[in-house]
Tab-separated table of C-alpha atoms (C1' of nucleotides) in Angstrom:
chain	number	residue	atom	x	y	z
A	244	MET	CA	194.502	103.054	87.873
A	245	GLY	CA	194.483	101.164	84.609
A	246	SER	CA	193.709	97.681	85.801
A	247	GLU	CA	192.030	95.291	83.493
A	248	HIS	CA	194.322	93.834	80.880
A	249	GLY	CA	196.504	90.865	80.255
A	250	GLU	CA	198.842	90.468	83.180
A	251	ASP	CA	196.314	91.769	85.677
A	252	ALA	CA	193.556	89.564	84.490
A	253	ALA	CA	195.577	86.396	84.613
A	254	ALA	CA	196.182	86.678	88.334
A	255	PRO	CA	192.745	85.611	89.581
A	256	LEU	CA	192.757	83.003	86.878
A	257	ALA	CA	196.002	81.431	88.067
A	258	GLU	CA	194.770	81.485	91.611
A	259	ARG	CA	191.480	79.812	90.972
A	260	LEU	CA	193.000	77.222	88.727
A	261	ARG	CA	195.631	76.352	91.280
A	262	ALA	CA	193.017	76.084	93.979
A	263	ARG	CA	191.417	73.298	91.993
A	264	GLY	CA	194.588	71.583	90.934
A	265	LEU	CA	194.096	72.742	87.345
A	266	ARG	CA	196.683	74.219	85.009
A	267	LEU	CA	197.296	77.660	83.694
A	268	THR	CA	197.804	77.342	79.972
A	269	PRO	CA	198.415	80.053	77.399
A	270	GLN	CA	195.122	79.107	75.745
A	271	ARG	CA	193.177	79.733	78.906
A	272	ARG	CA	194.838	83.049	79.447
A	273	ARG	CA	194.121	84.113	75.869
A	274	VAL	CA	190.479	83.114	75.983
A	275	LEU	CA	189.945	85.053	79.182
A	276	GLU	CA	191.677	88.106	77.702
A	277	ALA	CA	189.507	87.903	74.624
A	278	VAL	CA	186.325	87.751	76.680
A	279	MET	CA	187.400	90.813	78.611
A	280	ALA	CA	188.349	92.712	75.494
A	281	LEU	CA	185.201	91.870	73.548
A	282	GLU	CA	181.961	92.742	75.234
A	283	HIS	CA	179.096	90.343	74.660
A	284	ALA	CA	180.973	87.992	72.405
A	285	THR	CA	179.802	84.575	71.270
A	286	PRO	CA	182.165	81.590	71.321
A	287	GLU	CA	182.403	81.927	67.575
A	288	VAL	CA	183.436	85.575	67.730
A	289	ILE	CA	185.885	84.880	70.492
A	290	GLY	CA	187.442	82.158	68.392
A	291	ALA	CA	187.699	84.488	65.420
A	292	ARG	CA	189.339	87.151	67.539
A	293	LEU	CA	191.913	84.706	68.817
A	294	ARG	CA	192.619	83.614	65.298
A	295	GLU	CA	193.282	87.105	64.049
A	296	GLU	CA	195.365	87.939	67.077
A	297	ALA	CA	197.491	84.951	66.259
A	298	GLY	CA	197.941	86.006	62.657
A	299	PRO	CA	198.013	83.690	59.644
A	300	ASP	CA	201.033	81.855	61.012
A	301	GLY	CA	200.733	81.650	64.814
A	302	ALA	CA	198.397	79.055	66.234
A	303	ALA	CA	195.163	80.029	67.957
A	304	PRO	CA	193.304	77.787	70.381
A	305	ASP	CA	191.094	75.257	68.674
A	306	THR	CA	187.352	75.800	68.620
A	307	SER	CA	186.744	72.941	70.973
A	308	THR	CA	189.267	74.428	73.370
A	309	VAL	CA	187.455	77.739	73.255
A	310	TYR	CA	184.217	76.040	74.231
A	311	ARG	CA	185.825	73.979	76.942
A	312	THR	CA	187.636	76.981	78.303
A	313	LEU	CA	184.603	79.222	78.339
A	314	GLU	CA	182.732	76.625	80.294
A	315	LEU	CA	185.613	76.361	82.710
A	316	LEU	CA	185.941	80.122	83.180
A	317	ASP	CA	182.237	80.249	83.773
A	318	ARG	CA	182.477	77.597	86.457
A	319	LEU	CA	185.378	79.473	88.014
A	320	GLY	CA	183.191	82.540	88.151
A	321	LEU	CA	185.525	84.595	85.976
A	322	VAL	CA	183.058	85.106	83.145
A	323	TRP	CA	179.312	85.064	82.776
A	324	HIS	CA	177.210	84.038	79.870
A	325	THR	CA	173.743	85.004	78.806
A	326	HIS	CA	171.465	83.536	76.184
A	327	LEU	CA	170.089	86.353	74.122
A	328	GLY	CA	167.446	84.977	71.870
A	329	LYS	CA	167.953	81.925	69.777
A	330	GLY	CA	171.587	82.118	68.799
A	331	ALA	CA	174.789	81.431	70.617
A	332	PRO	CA	175.300	82.626	74.174
A	333	VAL	CA	177.350	85.754	74.783
A	334	TYR	CA	180.100	85.955	77.349
A	335	HIS	CA	181.405	88.886	79.306
A	336	ALA	CA	183.882	89.354	82.114
A	337	ALA	CA	182.425	88.760	85.538
A	338	GLU	CA	183.908	91.922	87.022
A	339	HIS	CA	181.051	94.393	86.885
A	340	PRO	CA	177.705	92.641	86.975
A	341	HIS	CA	175.140	94.259	84.732
A	342	LEU	CA	172.100	93.035	82.955
A	343	HIS	CA	171.433	92.763	79.296
A	344	VAL	CA	168.734	94.314	77.258
A	345	VAL	CA	168.310	93.036	73.722
A	346	CYS	CA	166.315	94.510	70.918
A	347	ALA	CA	164.266	91.759	69.327
A	348	SER	CA	164.279	93.588	66.011
A	349	CYS	CA	167.826	94.702	65.432
A	350	GLY	CA	169.679	92.549	67.926
A	351	GLU	CA	171.310	95.573	69.503
A	352	ILE	CA	172.545	94.842	73.000
A	353	ALA	CA	172.460	97.416	75.747
A	354	SER	CA	173.481	97.131	79.361
A	355	ALA	CA	171.506	98.287	82.330
A	356	ALA	CA	172.335	98.854	85.958
A	357	PRO	CA	172.237	95.648	87.998
A	358	ASP	CA	169.954	97.204	90.570
A	359	LEU	CA	167.223	97.619	87.989
A	360	LEU	CA	165.695	94.361	89.072
A	361	ASP	CA	166.250	94.629	92.789
A	362	ALA	CA	162.614	95.199	93.577
A	363	ALA	CA	161.464	92.365	91.351
A	364	ALA	CA	164.149	90.101	92.749
A	365	GLU	CA	163.026	90.750	96.281
A	366	ARG	CA	159.478	89.992	95.392
A	367	LEU	CA	160.453	86.719	93.776
A	368	ALA	CA	162.570	85.770	96.739
A	369	ALA	CA	159.675	86.462	99.061
A	370	ASP	CA	156.986	84.819	96.954
A	371	LEU	CA	158.780	81.845	95.474
A	372	GLY	CA	162.078	81.628	97.295
A	373	PHE	CA	163.658	82.140	93.929
A	374	THR	CA	167.003	83.897	93.742
A	375	VAL	CA	167.452	85.851	90.538
A	376	ASP	CA	170.839	85.727	88.973
A	377	VAL	CA	171.264	89.227	87.641
A	378	GLY	CA	174.386	88.457	85.647
A	379	HIS	CA	172.493	85.957	83.542
A	380	VAL	CA	169.372	87.934	82.952
A	381	ALA	CA	168.433	89.191	79.517
A	382	LEU	CA	165.433	91.380	78.899
A	383	SER	CA	164.116	91.392	75.381
A	384	GLY	CA	162.007	94.065	73.837
A	385	THR	CA	162.290	96.827	71.322
A	386	CYS	CA	164.785	99.653	71.260
A	387	ARG	CA	163.738	103.191	70.521
A	388	ALA	CA	165.052	103.174	66.976
A	389	CYS	CA	163.217	100.017	65.958
A	390	ARG	CA	160.085	101.091	67.748
A	391	GLU	CA	159.914	104.239	65.674
A	392	ARG	CA	160.766	102.377	62.525
A	393	THR	CA	158.285	99.498	62.711
A	394	GLY	CA	156.018	99.586	65.729
A	395	SER	CA	154.886	95.980	65.691
A	396	GLU	CA	156.180	92.589	64.514
A	397	HIS	CA	157.398	89.745	66.668
A	398	PRO	CA	160.893	88.783	65.506
A	399	SER	CA	163.245	86.511	67.369
B	208	MET	CA	132.961	81.505	79.925
B	209	GLY	CA	134.783	78.298	79.086
B	210	SER	CA	136.770	79.619	76.150
B	211	GLU	CA	140.075	78.181	75.326
B	212	HIS	CA	139.933	74.989	73.375
B	213	GLY	CA	139.865	73.664	69.864
B	214	GLU	CA	137.029	75.329	68.015
B	215	ASP	CA	137.338	78.533	69.968
B	216	ALA	CA	141.000	78.837	69.419
B	217	ALA	CA	140.821	78.357	65.690
B	218	ALA	CA	138.664	81.413	65.226
B	219	PRO	CA	141.302	84.108	65.709
B	220	LEU	CA	143.634	81.931	63.710
B	221	ALA	CA	141.349	81.811	60.702
B	222	GLU	CA	140.798	85.526	60.929
B	223	ARG	CA	144.411	86.502	61.063
B	224	LEU	CA	145.375	84.118	58.331
B	225	ARG	CA	142.667	85.390	56.062
B	226	ALA	CA	143.687	88.974	56.746
B	227	ARG	CA	147.071	88.166	55.278
B	228	GLY	CA	145.835	86.059	52.417
B	229	LEU	CA	147.168	82.911	54.056
B	230	ARG	CA	145.461	79.558	54.396
B	231	LEU	CA	143.920	77.704	57.263
B	232	THR	CA	145.233	74.182	57.182
B	233	PRO	CA	144.613	71.313	59.567
B	234	GLN	CA	148.303	71.333	60.463
B	235	ARG	CA	148.180	74.937	61.554
B	236	ARG	CA	145.118	74.347	63.629
B	237	ARG	CA	146.684	71.333	65.287
B	238	VAL	CA	149.920	73.064	66.108
B	239	LEU	CA	148.108	75.959	67.699
B	240	GLU	CA	145.972	73.586	69.730
B	241	ALA	CA	149.047	71.753	70.917
B	242	VAL	CA	150.715	74.960	72.034
B	243	MET	CA	147.647	75.921	73.998
B	244	ALA	CA	147.357	72.505	75.586
B	245	LEU	CA	150.991	72.186	76.540
B	246	GLU	CA	152.438	74.963	78.628
B	247	HIS	CA	156.021	75.917	77.921
B	248	ALA	CA	156.578	73.350	75.234
B	249	THR	CA	159.545	73.196	72.897
B	250	PRO	CA	159.078	72.541	69.174
B	251	GLU	CA	160.301	69.042	69.793
B	252	VAL	CA	157.739	68.361	72.497
B	253	ILE	CA	154.990	69.891	70.432
B	254	GLY	CA	155.927	67.638	67.557
B	255	ALA	CA	155.913	64.602	69.816
B	256	ARG	CA	152.502	65.514	71.133
B	257	LEU	CA	151.098	65.849	67.652
B	258	ARG	CA	152.545	62.501	66.770
B	259	GLU	CA	150.939	60.719	69.661
B	260	GLU	CA	147.641	62.463	69.085
B	261	ALA	CA	147.722	61.147	65.543
B	262	GLY	CA	148.381	57.606	66.668
B	263	PRO	CA	150.670	55.116	64.915
B	264	ASP	CA	148.601	55.265	61.752
B	265	GLY	CA	147.328	58.822	61.317
B	266	ALA	CA	149.746	61.383	59.946
B	267	ALA	CA	151.094	64.189	62.122
B	268	PRO	CA	152.568	67.397	60.754
B	269	ASP	CA	156.175	67.062	59.717
B	270	THR	CA	158.856	68.524	61.974
B	271	SER	CA	159.674	71.224	59.490
B	272	THR	CA	156.028	72.153	59.343
B	273	VAL	CA	155.925	72.454	63.098
B	274	TYR	CA	158.813	74.887	63.030
B	275	ARG	CA	157.416	76.881	60.149
B	276	THR	CA	154.028	77.014	61.783
B	277	LEU	CA	155.312	78.084	65.151
B	278	GLU	CA	157.156	80.924	63.511
B	279	LEU	CA	154.029	81.905	61.670
B	280	LEU	CA	151.833	81.775	64.762
B	281	ASP	CA	154.409	83.865	66.537
B	282	ARG	CA	154.321	86.469	63.788
B	283	LEU	CA	150.542	86.438	63.908
B	284	GLY	CA	150.758	87.155	67.609
B	285	LEU	CA	148.903	83.986	68.573
B	286	VAL	CA	151.759	82.434	70.500
B	287	TRP	CA	154.861	83.689	72.263
B	288	HIS	CA	158.210	82.083	72.625
B	289	THR	CA	160.908	82.504	75.206
B	290	HIS	CA	164.470	81.310	75.241
B	291	LEU	CA	165.177	79.700	78.557
B	292	GLY	CA	168.857	79.020	78.788
B	293	LYS	CA	170.727	77.222	76.088
B	294	GLY	CA	168.145	74.794	74.836
B	295	ALA	CA	165.193	75.119	72.572
B	296	PRO	CA	162.738	77.967	72.913
B	297	VAL	CA	159.452	77.301	74.667
B	298	TYR	CA	156.124	78.386	73.280
B	299	HIS	CA	152.931	79.279	75.026
B	300	ALA	CA	149.609	80.693	73.977
B	301	ALA	CA	149.579	84.458	73.740
B	302	GLU	CA	146.405	84.843	75.732
B	303	HIS	CA	147.578	85.559	79.255
B	304	PRO	CA	150.959	87.255	79.298
B	305	HIS	CA	153.193	86.153	82.135
B	306	LEU	CA	156.886	86.001	82.622
B	307	HIS	CA	159.110	83.032	83.066
B	308	VAL	CA	161.451	82.200	85.834
B	309	VAL	CA	163.878	79.365	85.247
B	310	CYS	CA	166.051	77.579	87.719
B	311	ALA	CA	169.539	77.348	86.297
B	312	SER	CA	170.194	74.188	88.262
B	313	CYS	CA	167.177	72.014	87.790
B	314	GLY	CA	165.543	73.666	84.799
B	315	GLU	CA	162.261	74.040	86.633
B	316	ILE	CA	160.077	76.701	85.059
B	317	ALA	CA	157.814	78.916	87.111
B	318	SER	CA	155.576	81.717	86.027
B	319	ALA	CA	155.335	85.098	87.630
B	320	ALA	CA	152.858	87.933	87.403
B	321	PRO	CA	153.474	90.153	84.395
B	322	ASP	CA	153.487	93.277	86.538
B	323	LEU	CA	156.563	92.099	88.362
B	324	LEU	CA	158.710	94.075	86.005
B	325	ASP	CA	156.552	97.133	85.621
B	326	ALA	CA	158.856	99.360	87.621
B	327	ALA	CA	161.939	98.157	85.803
B	328	ALA	CA	160.192	98.483	82.467
B	329	GLU	CA	159.291	102.074	83.178
B	330	ARG	CA	162.802	102.898	84.138
B	331	LEU	CA	164.150	101.357	80.961
B	332	ALA	CA	161.618	103.210	78.888
B	333	ALA	CA	162.600	106.468	80.518
B	334	ASP	CA	166.347	105.907	80.436
B	335	LEU	CA	166.863	104.109	77.148
B	336	GLY	CA	163.585	104.388	75.316
B	337	PHE	CA	163.558	100.620	75.440
B	338	THR	CA	160.211	98.828	75.573
B	339	VAL	CA	160.396	95.561	77.466
B	340	ASP	CA	158.457	92.710	76.021
B	341	VAL	CA	157.183	90.960	79.092
B	342	GLY	CA	155.935	87.913	77.245
B	343	HIS	CA	159.439	87.136	76.072
B	344	VAL	CA	161.278	87.722	79.283
B	345	ALA	CA	162.953	84.930	81.166
B	346	LEU	CA	164.636	85.424	84.494
B	347	SER	CA	167.209	82.865	85.422
B	348	GLY	CA	168.399	82.100	88.866
B	349	THR	CA	168.080	79.421	91.497
B	350	CYS	CA	164.950	77.989	92.954
B	351	ARG	CA	164.605	77.390	96.662
B	352	ALA	CA	165.118	73.664	96.446
B	353	CYS	CA	168.351	73.920	94.475
B	354	ARG	CA	169.592	76.762	96.602
B	355	GLU	CA	169.303	74.642	99.726
B	356	ARG	CA	170.835	71.677	98.001
B	357	THR	CA	173.935	73.288	96.511
B	358	GLY	CA	174.318	76.953	97.306
B	359	SER	CA	176.801	77.890	94.626
B	360	GLU	CA	177.826	76.728	91.142
B	361	HIS	CA	177.108	78.422	87.833
B	362	PRO	CA	175.226	75.958	85.619
B	363	SER	CA	173.597	76.765	82.333
C	196	DC	C1'	207.624	61.938	85.229
C	197	DT	C1'	202.453	62.309	85.676
C	198	DC	C1'	198.155	63.822	84.721
C	199	DG	C1'	195.518	67.627	83.055
C	200	DT	C1'	195.018	69.784	78.266
C	201	DT	C1'	194.872	70.505	73.512
C	202	DG	C1'	194.096	69.726	68.561
C	203	DC	C1'	191.766	67.131	65.128
C	204	DA	C1'	188.278	64.883	63.230
C	205	DA	C1'	184.087	62.733	63.621
C	206	DA	C1'	179.624	62.558	65.976
C	207	DG	C1'	175.313	64.848	67.302
C	208	DG	C1'	171.153	67.344	67.992
C	209	DA	C1'	168.307	71.089	66.599
C	210	DT	C1'	166.769	73.852	62.860
C	211	DT	C1'	166.337	75.342	58.167
C	212	DT	C1'	165.985	74.998	53.255
C	213	DG	C1'	165.085	73.345	48.301
C	214	DC	C1'	161.741	71.172	45.714
C	215	DA	C1'	158.078	68.593	43.598
C	216	DC	C1'	153.556	67.379	44.930
C	217	DA	C1'	149.223	68.136	47.539
C	218	DA	C1'	145.587	71.108	48.862
C	219	DG	C1'	143.018	75.464	50.439
C	220	DT	C1'	140.102	79.223	48.394
D	138	DA	C1'	143.067	77.140	38.282
D	139	DC	C1'	146.197	79.694	41.052
D	140	DT	C1'	149.238	79.871	44.954
D	141	DT	C1'	150.280	78.739	49.247
D	142	DG	C1'	151.559	74.844	52.293
D	143	DT	C1'	153.467	70.302	53.251
D	144	DG	C1'	156.489	66.299	53.476
D	145	DC	C1'	160.980	64.550	52.667
D	146	DA	C1'	165.609	64.621	52.500
D	147	DA	C1'	169.689	67.049	52.397
D	148	DA	C1'	172.168	70.880	54.233
D	149	DT	C1'	173.547	73.943	58.170
D	150	DC	C1'	174.774	75.573	62.499
D	151	DC	C1'	176.476	75.166	67.016
D	152	DT	C1'	178.551	72.170	70.104
D	153	DT	C1'	180.297	68.088	72.088
D	154	DT	C1'	183.265	63.951	72.249
D	155	DG	C1'	186.939	60.336	71.570
D	156	DC	C1'	191.692	59.946	71.441
D	157	DA	C1'	196.619	60.208	70.896
D	158	DA	C1'	200.135	63.588	71.374
D	159	DC	C1'	201.696	67.578	74.339
D	160	DG	C1'	203.224	70.242	78.065
D	161	DA	C1'	202.543	72.475	82.846
D	162	DG	C1'	203.836	71.566	87.563
DNA sequence: CTCGTTGCAAAGGATTTGCACAAGT
DNA sequence: ACTTGTGCAAATCCTTTGCAACGAG
């Protein structure tokens, strides 16, 4: 049953890399593991995580490597990224597609079932021939807590 | 009937500013006018527009003023902004709410009817107590043209 | 060995911020 | 006059790039 850590995760990675004549490096494996472990993490947070995993002595992948690797994993279809508001994009493992819901007030991120937008997606496909990419979608709005607290305002 | 240019637009602006003890400056009026004239413009584009309107001699609002003003107008509810992908946010007049659809490949922006997400919004409200802010929503995906051209890939 | 990769440091682009001066009300 | 707003320049933040050394296959 348990089936989504370290060793397991590296398998598809190795495969896809090989298929493109690319190399499986420890950095790439670590970045992918970090993305899977942290939900909705920004490149910055992922970097920090890798640094603490490595400890004050061990070496963690460089920031530029984290960026390059995230872009690569994205291209390989192993991770997805979403831009929630103005800041950095957040990455999550590609396994279970789901869409993101972000509170514009508190920044809280919630996930919703991927079929939430099925109807809308069909309509867009029919009307504009536009294919919605559920994994990349982010809906912004206000969560219950903030709604009760403030009621208005237009934050980022 | 005709009712969305210059003079007209400044009215609600003056009102809302006054209500908060703020001042109506020519810069603020110009920025708002630019947002209304340009659809889906980034702060950069808005700034450029103001600069060309002013001509090589006349003075256009400073970049920092453009940013500060856009934030203010947003807070006042006169304009909306949406983050489409990684780049800069795009602003549009608050008048007619509509949602944005962005092609991840070519960056093309299309608008869709605001009721497209009504069903989804209701479900989110019921399930999570989350209120979707249609004006800020951006759906990413692939437009027909790009879909026929490539078919896969995961761009930003 | 051979080329894809990484680490470092410097380059960049987009915002934001501190301040003294200008300007609405 | 009293404060808010603006322009300017410097400071930040997030990424991206150039390159020489490194290491996977």
